[in-house]
mmCIF file of C-alpha atoms and ligand atoms in Angstrom:
data_model
loop_
_atom_site.group_PDB
_atom_site.id
_atom_site.type_symbol
_atom_site.label_atom_id
_atom_site.label_comp_id
_atom_site.label_asym_id
_atom_site.label_seq_id
_atom_site.Cartn_x
_atom_site.Cartn_y
_atom_site.Cartn_z
ATOM 1 C CA MET A 10 -92.236 23.917 -0.069
ATOM 2 C CA THR A 11 -92.381 20.146 0.445
ATOM 3 C CA ARG A 12 -95.371 19.192 2.238
ATOM 4 C CA LYS A 13 -95.509 16.237 4.595
ATOM 5 C CA ILE A 14 -97.994 13.768 3.333
ATOM 6 C CA VAL A 15 -101.066 12.382 5.386
ATOM 7 C CA GLY A 16 -102.843 9.355 4.318
ATOM 8 C CA ILE A 17 -106.597 9.687 4.944
ATOM 9 C CA THR A 18 -108.741 6.363 5.249
ATOM 10 C CA CYS A 19 -111.875 6.169 3.239
ATOM 11 C CA SER A 20 -115.142 4.360 3.117
ATOM 12 C CA GLN A 21 -116.121 1.808 0.353
ATOM 13 C CA GLY A 22 -119.462 1.309 -0.838
ATOM 14 C CA THR A 23 -122.223 1.765 -3.428
ATOM 15 C CA VAL A 24 -123.377 5.369 -3.145
ATOM 16 C CA GLY A 25 -125.348 8.134 -4.958
ATOM 17 C CA ASP A 26 -128.020 7.891 -7.534
ATOM 18 C CA TRP A 27 -126.365 5.420 -9.676
ATOM 19 C CA GLN A 28 -125.458 3.113 -6.616
ATOM 20 C CA LEU A 29 -121.830 2.564 -8.364
ATOM 21 C CA PRO A 30 -119.108 1.344 -6.079
ATOM 22 C CA MET A 31 -116.714 4.015 -4.634
ATOM 23 C CA ASP A 32 -114.234 4.838 -2.260
ATOM 24 C CA TYR A 33 -115.052 8.025 -0.380
ATOM 25 C CA VAL A 34 -114.595 10.163 2.452
ATOM 26 C CA ARG A 35 -116.010 13.739 3.447
ATOM 27 C CA CYS A 36 -114.093 16.721 2.282
ATOM 28 C CA ALA A 37 -113.408 18.297 5.605
ATOM 29 C CA TYR A 38 -110.790 15.927 6.467
ATOM 30 C CA SER A 39 -108.487 16.773 3.363
ATOM 31 C CA ALA A 40 -109.446 20.571 3.849
ATOM 32 C CA ALA A 41 -108.318 20.749 7.381
ATOM 33 C CA CYS A 42 -105.142 18.859 6.444
ATOM 34 C CA GLU A 43 -104.493 21.261 3.528
ATOM 35 C CA LYS A 44 -105.018 24.384 5.791
ATOM 36 C CA SER A 45 -102.603 22.832 8.110
ATOM 37 C CA GLY A 46 -99.869 22.793 5.570
ATOM 38 C CA LEU A 47 -100.100 19.156 4.754
ATOM 39 C CA LEU A 48 -100.681 17.162 1.440
ATOM 40 C CA PRO A 49 -103.612 14.817 1.799
ATOM 41 C CA LEU A 50 -103.455 11.390 0.205
ATOM 42 C CA LEU A 51 -106.661 9.221 0.139
ATOM 43 C CA LEU A 52 -105.936 5.684 0.797
ATOM 44 C CA PRO A 53 -108.573 3.316 -0.475
ATOM 45 C CA VAL A 54 -109.675 0.287 1.284
ATOM 46 C CA THR A 55 -107.512 -2.792 0.176
ATOM 47 C CA GLY A 56 -107.332 -6.404 1.188
ATOM 48 C CA ASP A 57 -103.869 -6.833 0.114
ATOM 49 C CA GLN A 58 -101.330 -6.420 2.868
ATOM 50 C CA VAL A 59 -98.518 -5.743 0.329
ATOM 51 C CA VAL A 60 -100.555 -2.954 -0.860
ATOM 52 C CA ARG A 61 -101.239 -1.703 2.543
ATOM 53 C CA ALA A 62 -97.740 -1.556 3.599
ATOM 54 C CA ALA A 63 -96.949 0.382 0.442
ATOM 55 C CA GLN A 64 -99.677 2.961 1.474
ATOM 56 C CA LEU A 65 -97.739 3.397 4.668
ATOM 57 C CA ASP A 66 -94.525 3.593 3.012
ATOM 58 C CA LEU A 67 -95.804 6.524 1.126
ATOM 59 C CA VAL A 68 -97.319 8.639 3.837
ATOM 60 C CA ASP A 69 -95.550 10.669 6.782
ATOM 61 C CA GLY A 70 -98.772 10.298 8.995
ATOM 62 C CA LEU A 71 -102.041 8.561 8.940
ATOM 63 C CA LEU A 72 -105.443 10.129 9.740
ATOM 64 C CA LEU A 73 -108.127 7.805 10.522
ATOM 65 C CA SER A 74 -111.660 9.239 9.301
ATOM 66 C CA GLY A 75 -115.129 8.729 10.675
ATOM 67 C CA GLY A 76 -117.492 6.334 9.296
ATOM 68 C CA LEU A 77 -120.188 3.746 10.360
ATOM 69 C CA ASP A 78 -119.976 1.203 13.158
ATOM 70 C CA ILE A 79 -117.142 -1.281 13.760
ATOM 71 C CA HIS A 80 -118.608 -4.928 13.349
ATOM 72 C CA PRO A 81 -118.960 -6.069 17.005
ATOM 73 C CA GLY A 82 -117.548 -9.540 16.192
ATOM 74 C CA LEU A 83 -114.072 -7.667 15.824
ATOM 75 C CA TYR A 84 -114.054 -7.074 19.487
ATOM 76 C CA GLY A 85 -115.351 -10.313 20.525
ATOM 77 C CA GLU A 86 -119.189 -9.905 20.798
ATOM 78 C CA GLY A 87 -121.211 -12.409 19.208
ATOM 79 C CA GLU A 88 -124.493 -10.658 19.631
ATOM 80 C CA VAL A 89 -124.943 -7.757 17.187
ATOM 81 C CA HIS A 90 -127.329 -5.004 18.427
ATOM 82 C CA PRO A 91 -129.922 -4.262 15.989
ATOM 83 C CA SER A 92 -129.115 -0.585 15.477
ATOM 84 C CA THR A 93 -125.704 -1.613 14.105
ATOM 85 C CA GLU A 94 -124.615 -0.044 10.716
ATOM 86 C CA THR A 95 -121.437 -1.447 9.636
ATOM 87 C CA GLU A 96 -118.977 -0.416 6.628
ATOM 88 C CA ALA A 97 -119.081 -2.441 3.425
ATOM 89 C CA GLY A 98 -116.137 -3.524 1.542
ATOM 90 C CA GLY A 99 -113.614 -4.891 4.100
ATOM 91 C CA ARG A 100 -112.964 -1.403 5.624
ATOM 92 C CA ASP A 101 -112.795 -2.651 9.246
ATOM 93 C CA ALA A 102 -110.315 -5.434 8.627
ATOM 94 C CA HIS A 103 -108.355 -3.095 6.262
ATOM 95 C CA GLU A 104 -108.162 -0.227 8.932
ATOM 96 C CA ILE A 105 -107.294 -2.722 11.938
ATOM 97 C CA ALA A 106 -104.429 -4.140 9.875
ATOM 98 C CA LEU A 107 -103.278 -0.574 8.838
ATOM 99 C CA VAL A 108 -103.143 0.569 12.377
ATOM 100 C CA ARG A 109 -101.345 -2.305 13.811
ATOM 101 C CA GLU A 110 -98.815 -1.744 11.015
ATOM 102 C CA ALA A 111 -98.416 1.974 11.613
ATOM 103 C CA VAL A 112 -98.233 1.605 15.335
ATOM 104 C CA ALA A 113 -95.337 -1.030 14.876
ATOM 105 C CA ARG A 114 -93.642 1.651 12.775
ATOM 106 C CA ASP A 115 -94.334 4.569 15.261
ATOM 107 C CA LEU A 116 -95.974 6.430 12.405
ATOM 108 C CA PRO A 117 -97.956 9.417 13.612
ATOM 109 C CA ILE A 118 -101.672 8.745 13.847
ATOM 110 C CA PHE A 119 -104.572 11.171 14.293
ATOM 111 C CA ALA A 120 -107.836 9.206 14.712
ATOM 112 C CA ILE A 121 -111.290 10.945 14.406
ATOM 113 C CA CYS A 122 -114.687 9.596 15.674
ATOM 114 C CA ARG A 123 -114.730 6.023 14.132
ATOM 115 C CA GLY A 124 -110.984 6.464 13.825
ATOM 116 C CA LEU A 125 -110.818 6.674 17.747
ATOM 117 C CA GLN A 126 -112.945 3.345 17.886
ATOM 118 C CA VAL A 127 -110.614 1.528 15.237
ATOM 119 C CA LEU A 128 -107.575 2.393 17.247
ATOM 120 C CA ASN A 129 -109.085 0.992 20.233
ATOM 121 C CA VAL A 130 -110.396 -2.219 18.685
ATOM 122 C CA ALA A 131 -107.251 -2.672 16.774
ATOM 123 C CA LEU A 132 -104.940 -2.427 19.780
ATOM 124 C CA GLY A 133 -107.284 -4.819 21.886
ATOM 125 C CA GLY A 134 -110.031 -2.678 23.362
ATOM 126 C CA THR A 135 -113.766 -2.988 23.091
ATOM 127 C CA LEU A 136 -116.795 -0.780 22.340
ATOM 128 C CA PHE A 137 -120.185 -0.060 23.432
ATOM 129 C CA GLN A 138 -122.451 -1.279 20.538
ATOM 130 C CA ASP A 139 -125.111 1.217 21.167
ATOM 131 C CA LEU A 140 -124.599 4.254 23.228
ATOM 132 C CA PRO A 141 -128.351 5.320 23.932
ATOM 133 C CA THR A 142 -129.319 2.046 25.610
ATOM 134 C CA GLN A 143 -125.841 0.972 27.179
ATOM 135 C CA VAL A 144 -124.621 4.325 28.728
ATOM 136 C CA ASP A 145 -126.813 6.230 31.196
ATOM 137 C CA THR A 146 -126.822 9.624 29.237
ATOM 138 C CA GLU A 147 -128.767 12.545 28.745
ATOM 139 C CA TRP A 148 -126.274 13.906 26.113
ATOM 140 C CA ALA A 149 -127.056 13.777 22.433
ATOM 141 C CA HIS A 150 -123.816 12.066 21.343
ATOM 142 C CA ARG A 151 -125.237 11.620 17.720
ATOM 143 C CA GLN A 152 -126.176 15.064 16.365
ATOM 144 C CA GLY A 153 -127.099 15.711 12.761
ATOM 145 C CA PRO A 154 -124.871 14.896 9.820
ATOM 146 C CA HIS A 155 -123.033 18.232 9.538
ATOM 147 C CA SER A 156 -121.948 18.298 13.020
ATOM 148 C CA SER A 157 -120.695 22.025 12.882
ATOM 149 C CA GLU A 158 -122.412 22.802 16.352
ATOM 150 C CA LYS A 159 -120.984 21.910 19.737
ATOM 151 C CA THR A 160 -123.586 19.961 21.549
ATOM 152 C CA HIS A 161 -121.766 18.702 24.721
ATOM 153 C CA ARG A 162 -118.367 19.288 26.539
ATOM 154 C CA THR A 163 -115.606 17.160 27.377
ATOM 155 C CA CYS A 164 -113.309 17.298 30.316
ATOM 156 C CA ILE A 165 -109.674 16.955 29.561
ATOM 157 C CA VAL A 166 -106.890 15.308 31.583
ATOM 158 C CA PRO A 167 -104.171 18.007 32.580
ATOM 159 C CA GLY A 168 -100.884 17.379 31.321
ATOM 160 C CA SER A 169 -101.983 14.779 28.817
ATOM 161 C CA ARG A 170 -100.961 15.465 25.108
ATOM 162 C CA LEU A 171 -104.265 16.667 24.286
ATOM 163 C CA GLY A 172 -104.423 19.169 27.247
ATOM 164 C CA LYS A 173 -100.986 20.591 25.974
ATOM 165 C CA ILE A 174 -102.454 20.910 22.493
ATOM 166 C CA VAL A 175 -105.593 22.737 23.832
ATOM 167 C CA SER A 176 -103.266 25.101 25.897
ATOM 168 C CA GLY A 177 -104.213 23.627 29.442
ATOM 169 C CA MET A 178 -107.957 24.016 28.810
ATOM 170 C CA GLU A 179 -109.864 21.694 31.304
ATOM 171 C CA THR A 180 -113.157 21.640 29.622
ATOM 172 C CA LEU A 181 -113.803 21.868 25.779
ATOM 173 C CA PRO A 182 -117.206 22.508 23.996
ATOM 174 C CA ILE A 183 -117.406 19.840 21.324
ATOM 175 C CA ASN A 184 -119.541 18.524 18.589
ATOM 176 C CA SER A 185 -120.671 14.871 18.587
ATOM 177 C CA HIS A 186 -121.627 12.456 15.912
ATOM 178 C CA HIS A 187 -121.270 8.988 17.115
ATOM 179 C CA HIS A 188 -123.344 5.805 17.757
ATOM 180 C CA GLN A 189 -120.506 3.715 19.525
ATOM 181 C CA ALA A 190 -117.920 4.495 22.174
ATOM 182 C CA ALA A 191 -114.818 3.060 23.742
ATOM 183 C CA LYS A 192 -115.479 0.548 26.509
ATOM 184 C CA ASP A 193 -112.384 -1.485 27.663
ATOM 185 C CA VAL A 194 -109.528 0.634 26.767
ATOM 186 C CA ALA A 195 -106.821 -1.031 24.935
ATOM 187 C CA PRO A 196 -103.414 -1.906 26.641
ATOM 188 C CA GLY A 197 -101.022 0.793 25.932
ATOM 189 C CA LEU A 198 -103.762 3.583 25.531
ATOM 190 C CA VAL A 199 -104.960 5.997 27.958
ATOM 191 C CA VAL A 200 -108.050 8.128 28.283
ATOM 192 C CA THR A 201 -107.272 11.657 28.282
ATOM 193 C CA ALA A 202 -110.824 13.105 27.724
ATOM 194 C CA LEU A 203 -114.315 12.219 29.151
ATOM 195 C CA ALA A 204 -117.664 13.700 28.608
ATOM 196 C CA ASP A 205 -119.834 14.357 31.779
ATOM 197 C CA ASP A 206 -121.536 11.169 31.431
ATOM 198 C CA GLY A 207 -118.278 8.967 31.467
ATOM 199 C CA VAL A 208 -118.135 8.504 27.580
ATOM 200 C CA VAL A 209 -114.530 8.395 26.398
ATOM 201 C CA GLU A 210 -113.873 11.330 24.079
ATOM 202 C CA ALA A 211 -110.155 11.041 23.698
ATOM 203 C CA LEU A 212 -107.490 8.141 23.804
ATOM 204 C CA GLU A 213 -103.748 8.423 23.285
ATOM 205 C CA LYS A 214 -100.633 6.256 23.467
ATOM 206 C CA PRO A 215 -98.137 8.533 25.585
ATOM 207 C CA ASP A 216 -95.003 6.529 24.358
ATOM 208 C CA ALA A 217 -95.773 7.012 20.714
ATOM 209 C CA ARG A 218 -94.402 9.808 18.527
ATOM 210 C CA PHE A 219 -98.118 11.077 18.062
ATOM 211 C CA LEU A 220 -100.927 8.759 18.560
ATOM 212 C CA LEU A 221 -104.257 10.621 19.408
ATOM 213 C CA GLY A 222 -107.969 9.839 18.835
ATOM 214 C CA VAL A 223 -110.711 12.211 19.455
ATOM 215 C CA GLN A 224 -114.435 11.052 19.513
ATOM 216 C CA TRP A 225 -115.540 14.412 17.971
ATOM 217 C CA HIS A 226 -115.115 15.850 14.717
ATOM 218 C CA PRO A 227 -112.605 18.719 14.950
ATOM 219 C CA GLU A 228 -112.537 18.819 11.027
ATOM 220 C CA ASN A 229 -116.016 20.184 10.953
ATOM 221 C CA LEU A 230 -115.240 23.137 13.497
ATOM 222 C CA TYR A 231 -111.936 23.743 11.777
ATOM 223 C CA GLU A 232 -113.232 27.298 10.490
ATOM 224 C CA THR A 233 -114.616 28.547 13.694
ATOM 225 C CA ASP A 234 -112.788 26.741 16.468
ATOM 226 C CA ALA A 235 -109.275 27.591 17.793
ATOM 227 C CA PRO A 236 -108.883 23.983 19.709
ATOM 228 C CA SER A 237 -109.732 22.317 16.546
ATOM 229 C CA ARG A 238 -107.245 24.086 14.520
ATOM 230 C CA ALA A 239 -104.728 23.419 17.085
ATOM 231 C CA LEU A 240 -105.340 19.568 16.934
ATOM 232 C CA PHE A 241 -104.445 19.473 13.211
ATOM 233 C CA ALA A 242 -101.515 21.829 13.831
ATOM 234 C CA ALA A 243 -100.033 19.615 16.565
ATOM 235 C CA PHE A 244 -100.446 16.570 14.080
ATOM 236 C CA ALA A 245 -98.834 18.431 11.238
ATOM 237 C CA LYS A 246 -95.988 19.384 13.626
ATOM 238 C CA ALA A 247 -95.553 15.625 14.515
ATOM 239 C CA LEU A 248 -95.097 14.319 11.015
HETATM 240 MN MN1 MN B 333 -119.806 12.785 22.018
#
């Protein structure tokens, strides 16, 4: 059976013992897409807008993967918090351009963690640069690298796309591995999930075919958590 193609964005940088330049993304994203009946296709960072448009021509939907911080200059903040760790190799500019073009095409987008932040910045929103010092929170939004454990909960707006996907659940225990979070929400996007400390945990665009960003990592809970599988299933169905 023909599978719909989901383009997954990558990081770019020198990694591993040999410090060679690589395009890379954690395997959990493509594994979750495969198990949801999709064909994952990794999209490397490019600075060429013709190549970027060709990437979008090839896919039925876009998954914006997690990663490091977005450079604060991209949402208008001149002063960069010392804890900021940005992506190398032009990933920010590439993904922002990719999102704007994908939204113009009304291509289905599922955005995870940094992906939600990219969505918000690309469409005109801003971020908190450093959650621990900028938001009054007792929650650990930045757990360890594997993030397969649920560390806090989110409250979901009833009737939203997210609310329907999780069958009307009003609170959802989630994992959390993020340093930044959405501050001013971009025009056209709405908040559909909040943590108890007010941190934005989901954004969506109600007039889009499918445009949903979640601040947590459903790909890392795929095996054990029905709502996480439901998110990928809903995305797959929209393609
Ligand atoms: Mn969180």
